[in-house]
Amino acid sequence: MAVLLRALLRPGRPPGTLGRHPGQREASLCADPGAPVRVRFAPSPTGFLHLGGLRTALYNYIFAKKHGGTFILRLEDTDQTRRVPGAAENIEDLLAWAGIPPDESPCRGGPAGPYLQSQRLELYAQAADALVRTGAAYPCFCSPQRLHLLKKEALRNRQTPRYDNRCRNLSQRQVAQKLASDPKPAIRFRLDEEAPAFQDLVHGWTRHEVASVEGDPVVLKSDGFPTYHLACVVDDHHMGVSHVLRGSEWLVSTAKHLLLYRALGWRPPRFAHLPLLVNADGSKLSKRQGDLMLERLAAAGFLPDALLDMVTNCGSGFAENQMGRTLAELIAQFDLSRVTCHSALLDLEKLPEFNRLHLRRLVSSETQRSQLVEKLQVLVEEAFGSQLRGTAVLDPAYVERVILLRQGHICRLQDLISPSHAYLWTRPAVGRAQLGAISDKVDVIATRVLGPLTHWPSSRLLEGCAASLTQDTLNAELRRLSEGLAGTEHSHVMKLLRMALSGRQQGPPVAEMMVSLGPEEVRERIQKVLCS
């Protein structure tokens, strides 16, 4: 701050000549075409990562990987009053969980660190000093109370609040006098110049004359922390960011950023302002929407690839709109020139179907399936504990058989520990009276079923191996069994067996239940009901 104060008392050159390069054209406002691709995801740790943030991070990641570039995570933690404890760590952990870890970050480090803005204050002070020395910025001594009154008056008159630039024309003597009583003023950037047009990679050629509608913005606060406008420009420059892919809410502010680049004599990156991801009703996503939080979705059993697939499927950037794309396919197929300006509607009701597709893909892989078996074993033990019918239900072969049989009927692995699937892990409490209410031929049906079970073709089945059993074979046998029972409908036989095996009136097909449980457990359950 001492350096900055000295700069405040030195005469500067006229602001109208700041950063101008002879013959510079607006069309040249772009990153060096030969420079390596470096992009950044720069969230504020004022909340935990939600689907909107994941989508912005994903677009940056797949753009970087498609072009052999670098994906940077930078945390914009300059607003210390709003920082949420644990949010910074949560963001990086969840990016790794989602399969899109940064190449450079606060945890991983990197050549352009530190990656926390609160640790880069000296860089911002140097930039502010440079702006003040050239007359592009000036100290502002206005109190918070005065600024509040300006805003209140503007709103009362139904006008857009803006700073009235009161301090921009203070003389050197006035500045010196005020510094004596207020040695830490805020620094404001002069919006004198005509804002340059720039070619946004999504919105095309764009220009916003911010000076005509806004007052001079604060770039460095009195506490030494920068505002977003200065911090993002300084950091993107020093980190060598080649492309800025961020939400379209920052499109208008880009004019200010380009003016800052010009005043500092730096080449700006290319900009691509992504359309917003909005709720199905068109409202903006909020960090307060708990059902959008990545941590909660992960805990609920939704897969990373399903989330990545959904947030890209509802937007643009691809030749075809299809479900089921993997991260590798997203990278290969992504085309920034295909991103449109239209907001992307997020329909969370479709997430279960996306998850079903990606869960089936994991099941089809032997390596991934073994990992699912391990996860389901943990879920089952946590959910049922002492209620388990024995350690046999945690046997990997049994758990794998359950997953293979149910894969087309569930959306999440957690569905297999829901009440409708509890019969797979615990023995239901079913009384003979419950079966009698369905049919008066309980004993006959049980005898017909238990008879064939003891004579199923392979003796291996009695040893617990049900691999040779198929639903088709059992369905045919059960159909013949029903046909041999005069006056009894097949549906009643199925209802009775389903109740005996699961304790429920509805559920998976009876043949599937029998294949899942195996002949020994099926016999055990039916005999238990007969003896009750």
Short mmCIF file of C-alpha atoms in Angstrom, two decimals:
data_model
loop_
_atom_site.label_atom_id
_atom_site.label_comp_id
_atom_site.label_asym_id
_atom_site.label_seq_id
_atom_site.Cartn_x
_atom_site.Cartn_y
_atom_site.Cartn_z
CA MET A 1 0.00 0.00 0.00
CA ALA A 2 2.95 2.34 0.64
CA VAL A 3 4.04 1.97 -2.97
CA LEU A 4 0.52 2.69 -4.06
CA LEU A 5 0.32 5.82 -1.94
CA ARG A 6 3.49 7.18 -3.51
CA ALA A 7 2.00 6.50 -6.93
CA LEU A 8 -1.11 8.44 -5.98
CA LEU A 9 0.93 11.57 -5.41
CA ARG A 10 2.81 11.36 -8.70
CA PRO A 11 1.37 13.06 -11.77
CA GLY A 12 0.24 10.60 -14.42
CA ARG A 13 -0.11 10.84 -18.13
CA PRO A 14 -3.49 11.68 -19.58
CA PRO A 15 -5.85 8.72 -19.26
CA GLY A 16 -6.89 9.04 -22.87
CA THR A 17 -3.56 7.61 -24.03
CA LEU A 18 -3.49 4.62 -21.72
CA GLY A 19 -2.47 1.31 -23.21
CA ARG A 20 -2.97 2.34 -26.80
CA HIS A 21 -0.71 0.72 -29.32
CA PRO A 22 -0.22 2.43 -32.69
CA GLY A 23 -2.28 0.75 -35.34
CA GLN A 24 -3.94 -1.63 -32.90
CA ARG A 25 -7.24 -2.87 -34.27
CA GLU A 26 -10.19 -4.20 -32.35
CA ALA A 27 -10.04 -7.47 -34.22
CA SER A 28 -6.62 -8.17 -32.70
CA LEU A 29 -8.11 -8.50 -29.23
CA CYS A 30 -7.39 -12.18 -28.96
CA ALA A 31 -4.90 -14.59 -27.49
CA ASP A 32 -1.76 -15.55 -29.36
CA PRO A 33 -2.90 -18.23 -31.83
CA GLY A 34 0.34 -20.15 -31.31
CA ALA A 35 0.14 -20.22 -27.51
CA PRO A 36 -0.78 -23.45 -25.69
CA VAL A 37 -4.38 -23.80 -24.56
CA ARG A 38 -4.75 -22.94 -20.89
CA VAL A 39 -8.21 -22.57 -19.36
CA ARG A 40 -9.41 -22.05 -15.83
CA PHE A 41 -12.39 -22.79 -13.65
CA ALA A 42 -12.51 -20.04 -11.04
CA PRO A 43 -15.35 -20.55 -8.54
CA SER A 44 -15.82 -18.66 -5.32
CA PRO A 45 -15.73 -20.85 -2.19
CA THR A 46 -18.88 -19.19 -0.87
CA GLY A 47 -20.83 -22.41 -1.29
CA PHE A 48 -20.45 -26.02 -2.33
CA LEU A 49 -20.20 -27.17 -5.94
CA HIS A 50 -23.53 -27.59 -7.74
CA LEU A 51 -24.47 -28.75 -11.23
CA GLY A 52 -24.12 -25.26 -12.74
CA GLY A 53 -20.52 -25.04 -11.56
CA LEU A 54 -19.84 -28.62 -12.65
CA ARG A 55 -21.03 -27.76 -16.16
CA THR A 56 -18.72 -24.73 -16.43
CA ALA A 57 -15.80 -26.79 -15.14
CA LEU A 58 -16.63 -29.61 -17.56
CA TYR A 59 -16.71 -27.37 -20.63
CA ASN A 60 -13.33 -25.95 -19.65
CA TYR A 61 -11.94 -29.44 -19.02
CA ILE A 62 -13.10 -31.02 -22.27
CA PHE A 63 -11.97 -27.97 -24.29
CA ALA A 64 -8.51 -28.20 -22.71
CA LYS A 65 -8.20 -31.96 -23.22
CA LYS A 66 -9.46 -31.80 -26.80
CA HIS A 67 -6.67 -29.34 -27.62
CA GLY A 68 -3.95 -30.92 -25.50
CA GLY A 69 -4.11 -28.05 -23.05
CA THR A 70 -4.12 -27.40 -19.31
CA PHE A 71 -7.11 -27.17 -16.98
CA ILE A 72 -6.56 -24.84 -13.99
CA LEU A 73 -8.60 -24.56 -10.80
CA ARG A 74 -8.31 -21.11 -9.25
CA LEU A 75 -10.32 -20.19 -6.17
CA GLU A 76 -11.60 -16.63 -6.01
CA ASP A 77 -11.68 -16.22 -2.25
CA THR A 78 -11.23 -12.47 -2.02
CA ASP A 79 -14.60 -11.98 -0.32
CA GLN A 80 -13.51 -13.38 3.02
CA THR A 81 -16.79 -12.47 4.73
CA ARG A 82 -18.77 -14.91 2.56
CA ARG A 83 -16.30 -17.77 2.52
CA VAL A 84 -17.84 -21.08 3.63
CA PRO A 85 -15.52 -23.33 5.70
CA GLY A 86 -14.63 -26.48 3.76
CA ALA A 87 -16.02 -25.23 0.44
CA ALA A 88 -12.59 -24.84 -1.19
CA GLU A 89 -11.58 -28.42 -0.40
CA ASN A 90 -15.05 -29.65 -1.38
CA ILE A 91 -14.77 -28.13 -4.85
CA GLU A 92 -11.45 -29.77 -5.68
CA ASP A 93 -12.45 -33.13 -4.19
CA LEU A 94 -15.66 -33.22 -6.20
CA LEU A 95 -13.92 -32.31 -9.45
CA ALA A 96 -11.67 -35.31 -8.87
CA TRP A 97 -14.70 -37.50 -8.05
CA ALA A 98 -16.37 -36.37 -11.27
CA GLY A 99 -13.32 -37.47 -13.27
CA ILE A 100 -12.26 -33.96 -14.30
CA PRO A 101 -9.39 -33.17 -11.91
CA PRO A 102 -7.46 -29.95 -12.52
CA ASP A 103 -3.89 -30.07 -13.79
CA GLU A 104 -2.99 -27.09 -11.60
CA SER A 105 -4.80 -26.16 -8.39
CA PRO A 106 -4.41 -25.12 -4.75
CA CYS A 107 -3.82 -28.76 -3.76
CA ARG A 108 -1.83 -29.93 -6.77
CA GLY A 109 0.21 -26.76 -7.12
CA GLY A 110 1.72 -25.73 -10.43
CA PRO A 111 4.03 -23.22 -12.14
CA ALA A 112 1.54 -20.32 -11.98
CA GLY A 113 0.61 -20.57 -8.30
CA PRO A 114 -0.52 -19.77 -5.78
CA TYR A 115 -4.03 -20.65 -6.91
CA LEU A 116 -5.88 -18.90 -4.07
CA GLN A 117 -6.54 -15.24 -4.79
CA SER A 118 -6.11 -14.34 -1.13
CA GLN A 119 -2.47 -15.37 -1.53
CA ARG A 120 -1.90 -13.18 -4.61
CA LEU A 121 -2.60 -9.75 -3.09
CA GLU A 122 0.84 -8.39 -4.01
CA LEU A 123 0.12 -8.96 -7.72
CA TYR A 124 -3.12 -7.01 -7.48
CA ALA A 125 -1.41 -4.18 -5.61
CA GLN A 126 1.24 -3.99 -8.33
CA ALA A 127 -1.40 -3.82 -11.04
CA ALA A 128 -3.36 -1.15 -9.16
CA ASP A 129 -0.11 0.79 -8.71
CA ALA A 130 0.53 0.63 -12.44
CA LEU A 131 -2.98 1.87 -13.20
CA VAL A 132 -2.70 4.76 -10.76
CA ARG A 133 0.73 5.78 -12.09
CA THR A 134 -0.61 6.09 -15.63
CA GLY A 135 -3.77 7.88 -14.55
CA ALA A 136 -6.02 4.97 -15.46
CA ALA A 137 -7.16 4.64 -11.86
CA TYR A 138 -7.60 6.96 -8.88
CA PRO A 139 -8.25 6.81 -5.12
CA CYS A 140 -11.81 6.97 -3.89
CA PHE A 141 -12.44 8.32 -0.40
CA CYS A 142 -16.24 8.02 -0.45
CA SER A 143 -17.60 6.44 2.71
CA PRO A 144 -19.86 3.38 2.66
CA GLN A 145 -22.63 5.61 3.99
CA ARG A 146 -22.36 8.00 1.03
CA LEU A 147 -22.34 5.13 -1.46
CA HIS A 148 -25.40 3.65 0.23
CA LEU A 149 -27.24 6.95 -0.05
CA LEU A 150 -26.36 7.21 -3.77
CA LYS A 151 -27.80 3.74 -4.34
CA LYS A 152 -30.89 4.47 -2.27
CA GLU A 153 -31.57 7.70 -4.14
CA ALA A 154 -31.16 6.03 -7.53
CA LEU A 155 -33.58 3.27 -6.62
CA ARG A 156 -36.06 5.83 -5.28
CA ASN A 157 -35.96 7.54 -8.67
CA ARG A 158 -36.23 4.16 -10.42
CA GLN A 159 -32.76 4.49 -11.89
CA THR A 160 -29.92 2.01 -12.10
CA PRO A 161 -27.53 2.67 -9.18
CA ARG A 162 -24.14 3.98 -10.29
CA TYR A 163 -21.21 5.79 -8.74
CA ASP A 164 -21.17 9.49 -9.59
CA ASN A 165 -17.35 9.56 -10.10
CA ARG A 166 -17.02 12.22 -7.41
CA CYS A 167 -13.37 11.43 -6.61
CA ARG A 168 -12.02 11.04 -10.15
CA ASN A 169 -11.14 14.74 -10.58
CA LEU A 170 -9.54 15.42 -7.21
CA SER A 171 -6.34 17.48 -7.45
CA GLN A 172 -2.98 16.25 -6.17
CA ARG A 173 -3.35 18.56 -3.18
CA GLN A 174 -6.83 17.25 -2.36
CA VAL A 175 -5.61 13.66 -2.62
CA ALA A 176 -2.70 14.40 -0.29
CA GLN A 177 -5.00 16.00 2.25
CA LYS A 178 -7.44 13.11 2.21
CA LEU A 179 -4.67 10.51 2.44
CA ALA A 180 -3.55 12.11 5.67
CA SER A 181 -6.86 11.17 7.32
CA ASP A 182 -7.72 8.13 5.18
CA PRO A 183 -4.48 6.33 4.20
CA LYS A 184 -6.28 3.29 2.71
CA PRO A 185 -8.69 4.48 0.06
CA ALA A 186 -10.35 2.24 -2.49
CA ILE A 187 -9.00 2.40 -6.05
CA ARG A 188 -11.39 2.99 -8.94
CA PHE A 189 -10.73 2.43 -12.64
CA ARG A 190 -11.59 5.23 -15.09
CA LEU A 191 -14.15 4.23 -17.69
CA ASP A 192 -13.13 7.05 -20.05
CA GLU A 193 -12.32 5.14 -23.18
CA GLU A 194 -14.65 3.71 -25.75
CA ALA A 195 -15.07 0.04 -24.98
CA PRO A 196 -13.57 -2.17 -27.70
CA ALA A 197 -15.66 -4.60 -29.66
CA PHE A 198 -14.57 -8.20 -29.28
CA GLN A 199 -15.42 -11.47 -30.95
CA ASP A 200 -16.92 -13.78 -28.38
CA LEU A 201 -16.57 -17.40 -29.46
CA VAL A 202 -20.24 -18.03 -28.62
CA HIS A 203 -22.02 -14.68 -29.08
CA GLY A 204 -19.98 -13.33 -32.00
CA TRP A 205 -18.94 -9.68 -32.27
CA THR A 206 -20.03 -7.79 -29.17
CA ARG A 207 -19.63 -4.31 -27.72
CA HIS A 208 -20.94 -2.82 -24.48
CA GLU A 209 -20.47 0.87 -23.76
CA VAL A 210 -20.15 0.47 -20.03
CA ALA A 211 -18.97 4.05 -19.41
CA SER A 212 -22.33 5.42 -20.49
CA VAL A 213 -24.33 3.31 -18.03
CA GLU A 214 -21.94 2.64 -15.15
CA GLY A 215 -19.81 4.67 -12.80
CA ASP A 216 -16.11 3.99 -12.42
CA PRO A 217 -15.78 0.54 -10.79
CA VAL A 218 -13.72 -0.25 -7.70
CA VAL A 219 -10.82 -2.52 -8.64
CA LEU A 220 -8.99 -2.57 -5.29
CA LYS A 221 -10.87 -2.27 -2.00
CA SER A 222 -9.58 -0.33 0.98
CA ASP A 223 -8.63 -3.61 2.72
CA GLY A 224 -6.18 -4.43 -0.07
CA PHE A 225 -8.35 -7.13 -1.64
CA PRO A 226 -9.26 -6.79 -5.32
CA THR A 227 -12.70 -6.91 -6.84
CA TYR A 228 -13.49 -9.57 -9.43
CA HIS A 229 -12.76 -7.24 -12.34
CA LEU A 230 -9.11 -6.62 -11.46
CA ALA A 231 -8.41 -10.04 -9.98
CA CYS A 232 -9.57 -12.06 -12.96
CA VAL A 233 -7.61 -9.87 -15.40
CA VAL A 234 -4.40 -10.02 -13.36
CA ASP A 235 -4.68 -13.76 -12.70
CA ASP A 236 -5.59 -14.73 -16.26
CA HIS A 237 -2.59 -12.73 -17.49
CA HIS A 238 -0.05 -14.13 -15.04
CA MET A 239 -1.38 -17.67 -15.38
CA GLY A 240 -1.13 -17.53 -19.17
CA VAL A 241 -4.82 -18.27 -19.68
CA SER A 242 -5.51 -18.48 -23.41
CA HIS A 243 -9.30 -18.92 -23.35
CA VAL A 244 -11.87 -17.81 -20.78
CA LEU A 245 -14.95 -20.05 -20.82
CA ARG A 246 -17.40 -18.68 -18.27
CA GLY A 247 -21.10 -17.99 -17.78
CA SER A 248 -22.90 -15.47 -19.97
CA GLU A 249 -23.67 -13.33 -16.92
CA TRP A 250 -20.12 -11.97 -17.32
CA LEU A 251 -20.56 -10.96 -20.96
CA VAL A 252 -21.30 -7.29 -20.23
CA SER A 253 -18.41 -7.04 -17.76
CA THR A 254 -15.97 -8.19 -20.41
CA ALA A 255 -15.89 -4.62 -21.79
CA LYS A 256 -14.42 -3.44 -18.47
CA HIS A 257 -11.93 -6.29 -18.50
CA LEU A 258 -10.77 -5.44 -22.01
CA LEU A 259 -10.26 -1.84 -20.96
CA LEU A 260 -8.18 -3.07 -18.02
CA TYR A 261 -6.09 -5.25 -20.35
CA ARG A 262 -5.55 -2.24 -22.59
CA ALA A 263 -4.59 0.03 -19.69
CA LEU A 264 -2.11 -2.53 -18.39
CA GLY A 265 -0.68 -3.17 -21.86
CA TRP A 266 -1.51 -6.86 -21.82
CA ARG A 267 -2.93 -9.09 -24.56
CA PRO A 268 -6.34 -10.45 -23.52
CA PRO A 269 -7.37 -14.10 -23.90
CA ARG A 270 -10.18 -15.29 -26.15
CA PHE A 271 -13.60 -15.24 -24.51
CA ALA A 272 -16.46 -17.72 -24.77
CA HIS A 273 -19.49 -16.90 -22.65
CA LEU A 274 -21.47 -20.07 -22.10
CA PRO A 275 -25.27 -20.00 -21.91
CA LEU A 276 -26.65 -20.38 -18.43
CA LEU A 277 -27.86 -23.67 -17.06
CA VAL A 278 -31.31 -22.90 -15.67
CA ASN A 279 -34.10 -24.75 -13.89
CA ALA A 280 -36.91 -26.32 -15.91
CA ASP A 281 -39.06 -23.25 -15.13
CA GLY A 282 -36.39 -20.92 -16.52
CA SER A 283 -35.20 -19.63 -13.14
CA LYS A 284 -31.49 -19.35 -12.39
CA LEU A 285 -29.76 -22.12 -10.48
CA SER A 286 -28.94 -21.23 -6.90
CA LYS A 287 -26.34 -22.46 -4.44
CA ARG A 288 -29.22 -22.76 -2.00
CA GLN A 289 -30.87 -25.52 -4.05
CA GLY A 290 -29.78 -28.56 -2.10
CA ASP A 291 -30.89 -31.07 -4.73
CA LEU A 292 -28.34 -29.58 -7.14
CA MET A 293 -25.36 -30.02 -4.83
CA LEU A 294 -22.83 -32.46 -6.22
CA GLU A 295 -22.00 -33.86 -2.79
CA ARG A 296 -25.63 -34.75 -2.16
CA LEU A 297 -26.08 -36.29 -5.60
CA ALA A 298 -22.93 -38.37 -5.13
CA ALA A 299 -24.13 -39.60 -1.73
CA ALA A 300 -27.47 -40.53 -3.31
CA GLY A 301 -25.68 -42.89 -5.71
CA PHE A 302 -25.66 -40.92 -8.92
CA LEU A 303 -22.64 -41.66 -11.08
CA PRO A 304 -20.16 -38.99 -12.26
CA ASP A 305 -20.57 -39.93 -15.93
CA ALA A 306 -24.35 -39.66 -15.64
CA LEU A 307 -24.09 -36.11 -14.29
CA LEU A 308 -21.56 -35.09 -16.95
CA ASP A 309 -23.74 -36.63 -19.63
CA MET A 310 -26.88 -34.87 -18.43
CA VAL A 311 -25.43 -31.34 -18.08
CA THR A 312 -24.00 -31.51 -21.61
CA ASN A 313 -27.03 -33.21 -23.11
CA CYS A 314 -29.36 -30.39 -22.06
CA GLY A 315 -27.13 -27.76 -23.68
CA SER A 316 -25.15 -27.49 -26.89
CA GLY A 317 -21.64 -27.94 -28.24
CA PHE A 318 -22.11 -31.28 -29.98
CA ALA A 319 -23.17 -32.35 -33.46
CA GLU A 320 -25.83 -34.69 -32.09
CA ASN A 321 -27.96 -34.65 -28.96
CA GLN A 322 -27.65 -38.14 -27.51
CA MET A 323 -27.68 -39.88 -24.15
CA GLY A 324 -25.05 -42.19 -22.78
CA ARG A 325 -21.83 -40.40 -23.75
CA THR A 326 -18.73 -41.14 -21.71
CA LEU A 327 -16.20 -38.48 -20.76
CA ALA A 328 -13.86 -39.68 -23.50
CA GLU A 329 -16.68 -39.32 -26.03
CA LEU A 330 -17.53 -35.85 -24.72
CA ILE A 331 -13.92 -34.76 -25.27
CA ALA A 332 -13.78 -36.25 -28.76
CA GLN A 333 -17.13 -34.82 -29.90
CA PHE A 334 -17.05 -31.36 -28.28
CA ASP A 335 -17.02 -28.41 -30.67
CA LEU A 336 -17.01 -24.93 -29.12
CA SER A 337 -18.32 -23.43 -32.35
CA ARG A 338 -21.54 -25.42 -31.86
CA VAL A 339 -22.32 -23.84 -28.48
CA THR A 340 -25.38 -21.63 -28.87
CA CYS A 341 -26.58 -18.58 -26.91
CA HIS A 342 -29.75 -20.26 -25.68
CA SER A 343 -30.05 -21.14 -22.00
CA ALA A 344 -29.89 -24.84 -21.21
CA LEU A 345 -32.90 -26.21 -19.33
CA LEU A 346 -31.97 -28.67 -16.60
CA ASP A 347 -34.60 -31.35 -16.00
CA LEU A 348 -33.56 -33.34 -12.93
CA GLU A 349 -36.39 -35.80 -13.51
CA LYS A 350 -34.29 -37.23 -16.36
CA LEU A 351 -31.28 -37.91 -14.14
CA PRO A 352 -32.39 -41.42 -13.08
CA GLU A 353 -32.55 -42.52 -16.72
CA PHE A 354 -29.09 -41.10 -17.42
CA ASN A 355 -27.84 -42.96 -14.37
CA ARG A 356 -29.48 -46.20 -15.50
CA LEU A 357 -27.63 -46.03 -18.82
CA HIS A 358 -24.26 -45.46 -17.22
CA LEU A 359 -24.85 -48.03 -14.49
CA ARG A 360 -25.56 -50.69 -17.14
CA ARG A 361 -22.35 -49.70 -18.92
CA LEU A 362 -20.39 -50.26 -15.71
CA VAL A 363 -22.10 -53.61 -15.14
CA SER A 364 -21.05 -54.75 -18.62
CA SER A 365 -17.39 -54.27 -17.69
CA GLU A 366 -16.00 -57.09 -15.58
CA THR A 367 -13.54 -54.78 -13.81
CA GLN A 368 -16.15 -52.12 -13.10
CA ARG A 369 -18.68 -54.75 -12.06
CA SER A 370 -16.35 -56.09 -9.38
CA GLN A 371 -16.10 -52.55 -7.97
CA LEU A 372 -19.90 -52.31 -7.95
CA VAL A 373 -20.04 -55.61 -6.05
CA GLU A 374 -17.73 -54.20 -3.38
CA LYS A 375 -19.79 -51.01 -3.08
CA LEU A 376 -23.05 -52.95 -2.81
CA GLN A 377 -21.59 -55.23 -0.14
CA VAL A 378 -20.85 -52.15 1.97
CA LEU A 379 -24.29 -50.67 1.34
CA VAL A 380 -26.04 -53.93 2.28
CA GLU A 381 -24.06 -54.36 5.48
CA GLU A 382 -24.70 -50.74 6.49
CA ALA A 383 -28.42 -50.93 5.68
CA PHE A 384 -29.31 -54.28 7.23
CA GLY A 385 -26.55 -55.20 9.67
CA SER A 386 -27.81 -57.84 12.13
CA GLN A 387 -30.93 -58.42 10.03
CA LEU A 388 -28.91 -60.16 7.31
CA ARG A 389 -29.92 -63.78 6.79
CA GLY A 390 -26.26 -64.80 6.98
CA THR A 391 -22.87 -64.01 5.51
CA ALA A 392 -23.82 -65.85 2.33
CA VAL A 393 -25.70 -62.77 1.10
CA LEU A 394 -22.42 -60.86 1.09
CA ASP A 395 -20.70 -63.49 -1.02
CA PRO A 396 -19.34 -61.75 -4.15
CA ALA A 397 -20.88 -64.33 -6.48
CA TYR A 398 -24.33 -63.82 -4.96
CA VAL A 399 -24.06 -60.01 -4.99
CA GLU A 400 -22.86 -60.08 -8.59
CA ARG A 401 -25.78 -62.31 -9.59
CA VAL A 402 -28.22 -59.84 -8.02
CA ILE A 403 -26.65 -56.91 -9.90
CA LEU A 404 -26.72 -58.75 -13.23
CA LEU A 405 -30.37 -59.75 -12.83
CA ARG A 406 -31.56 -56.32 -11.66
CA GLN A 407 -29.38 -54.05 -13.82
CA GLY A 408 -32.15 -53.12 -16.25
CA HIS A 409 -34.63 -52.35 -13.47
CA ILE A 410 -32.66 -50.05 -11.19
CA CYS A 411 -31.29 -46.53 -11.64
CA ARG A 412 -28.84 -46.51 -8.74
CA LEU A 413 -26.97 -49.15 -6.79
CA GLN A 414 -28.78 -47.85 -3.70
CA ASP A 415 -32.07 -49.04 -5.20
CA LEU A 416 -31.00 -52.59 -4.32
CA ILE A 417 -31.23 -51.83 -0.60
CA SER A 418 -34.67 -50.23 -0.82
CA PRO A 419 -37.61 -51.95 0.94
CA SER A 420 -38.71 -53.52 -2.34
CA HIS A 421 -35.39 -55.37 -2.54
CA ALA A 422 -34.94 -56.19 1.14
CA TYR A 423 -35.94 -59.83 0.45
CA LEU A 424 -32.57 -60.30 -1.28
CA TRP A 425 -30.72 -59.76 1.98
CA THR A 426 -33.18 -60.63 4.76
CA ARG A 427 -35.86 -63.28 5.20
CA PRO A 428 -39.35 -61.79 5.23
CA ALA A 429 -41.73 -62.51 8.08
CA VAL A 430 -44.61 -64.19 6.24
CA GLY A 431 -47.38 -66.18 7.91
CA ARG A 432 -49.35 -69.04 6.43
CA ALA A 433 -52.52 -66.96 6.79
CA GLN A 434 -51.14 -64.39 4.34
CA LEU A 435 -50.76 -67.08 1.70
CA GLY A 436 -54.16 -68.52 2.50
CA ALA A 437 -55.73 -65.18 1.71
CA ILE A 438 -54.36 -65.48 -1.82
CA SER A 439 -55.24 -69.13 -2.52
CA ASP A 440 -56.75 -72.07 -0.64
CA LYS A 441 -54.30 -74.46 -2.30
CA VAL A 442 -51.19 -73.39 -0.41
CA ASP A 443 -50.07 -76.93 0.40
CA VAL A 444 -50.66 -78.22 -3.12
CA ILE A 445 -48.77 -75.34 -4.73
CA ALA A 446 -45.91 -75.61 -2.23
CA THR A 447 -45.61 -79.34 -2.79
CA ARG A 448 -45.54 -78.89 -6.57
CA VAL A 449 -42.82 -76.24 -6.24
CA LEU A 450 -40.72 -78.03 -3.64
CA GLY A 451 -40.88 -81.24 -5.58
CA PRO A 452 -39.27 -79.88 -8.75
CA LEU A 453 -36.76 -77.92 -6.69
CA THR A 454 -35.37 -81.12 -5.23
CA HIS A 455 -35.05 -82.56 -8.71
CA TRP A 456 -33.70 -79.57 -10.63
CA PRO A 457 -31.35 -80.99 -13.23
CA SER A 458 -27.94 -80.24 -11.72
CA SER A 459 -27.01 -81.24 -8.21
CA ARG A 460 -24.73 -78.18 -8.13
CA LEU A 461 -27.79 -76.04 -7.55
CA LEU A 462 -28.33 -77.63 -4.16
CA GLU A 463 -24.79 -76.61 -3.29
CA GLY A 464 -25.65 -72.94 -3.84
CA CYS A 465 -24.63 -72.48 -7.46
CA ALA A 466 -27.60 -71.18 -9.44
CA ALA A 467 -25.62 -70.15 -12.50
CA SER A 468 -27.32 -72.71 -14.76
CA LEU A 469 -30.82 -71.58 -13.82
CA THR A 470 -32.56 -69.26 -16.24
CA GLN A 471 -35.73 -67.26 -15.93
CA ASP A 472 -37.04 -68.70 -19.18
CA THR A 473 -36.68 -72.27 -17.91
CA LEU A 474 -38.33 -71.46 -14.60
CA ASN A 475 -41.15 -69.50 -16.23
CA ALA A 476 -41.95 -72.51 -18.40
CA GLU A 477 -41.88 -74.85 -15.39
CA LEU A 478 -44.06 -72.52 -13.33
CA ARG A 479 -46.53 -72.21 -16.17
CA ARG A 480 -46.80 -76.02 -16.40
CA LEU A 481 -47.21 -76.21 -12.64
CA SER A 482 -50.16 -73.78 -12.76
CA GLU A 483 -51.78 -75.64 -15.61
CA GLY A 484 -51.77 -78.78 -13.49
CA LEU A 485 -53.81 -77.10 -10.76
CA ALA A 486 -57.46 -77.25 -11.65
CA GLY A 487 -59.39 -74.12 -10.78
CA THR A 488 -56.27 -72.06 -9.91
CA GLU A 489 -55.16 -69.19 -12.07
CA HIS A 490 -51.48 -68.76 -12.91
CA SER A 491 -51.56 -65.21 -11.53
CA HIS A 492 -52.65 -66.52 -8.12
CA VAL A 493 -49.79 -69.00 -8.09
CA MET A 494 -47.35 -66.20 -8.85
CA LYS A 495 -48.82 -63.93 -6.16
CA LEU A 496 -48.55 -66.70 -3.60
CA LEU A 497 -44.95 -67.51 -4.45
CA ARG A 498 -43.98 -63.82 -4.54
CA MET A 499 -45.46 -63.33 -1.08
CA ALA A 500 -43.70 -66.43 0.28
CA LEU A 501 -40.32 -65.38 -1.14
CA SER A 502 -40.38 -61.61 -0.57
CA GLY A 503 -43.25 -60.80 1.77
CA ARG A 504 -44.54 -58.35 -0.83
CA GLN A 505 -47.45 -58.35 -3.25
CA GLN A 506 -45.47 -56.60 -5.94
CA GLY A 507 -41.90 -56.91 -7.08
CA PRO A 508 -39.65 -58.59 -9.64
CA PRO A 509 -40.88 -61.60 -11.61
CA VAL A 510 -41.09 -64.74 -9.48
CA ALA A 511 -38.70 -66.62 -11.76
CA GLU A 512 -36.11 -63.88 -11.30
CA MET A 513 -36.56 -64.02 -7.53
CA MET A 514 -35.96 -67.77 -7.59
CA VAL A 515 -32.83 -67.43 -9.74
CA SER A 516 -31.51 -64.68 -7.48
CA LEU A 517 -32.13 -66.53 -4.21
CA GLY A 518 -31.15 -69.98 -5.47
CA PRO A 519 -33.01 -73.28 -4.94
CA GLU A 520 -31.80 -73.83 -1.38
CA GLU A 521 -33.03 -70.45 -0.12
CA VAL A 522 -36.28 -70.76 -2.07
CA ARG A 523 -36.97 -74.14 -0.44
CA GLU A 524 -36.05 -72.76 2.98
CA ARG A 525 -38.48 -69.85 2.70
CA ILE A 526 -41.41 -71.88 1.44
CA GLN A 527 -40.94 -74.53 4.11
CA LYS A 528 -40.69 -71.82 6.77
CA VAL A 529 -44.06 -70.40 5.74
CA LEU A 530 -45.68 -73.86 5.74
CA CYS A 531 -44.48 -74.44 9.28
CA SER A 532 -45.57 -71.05 10.60
#
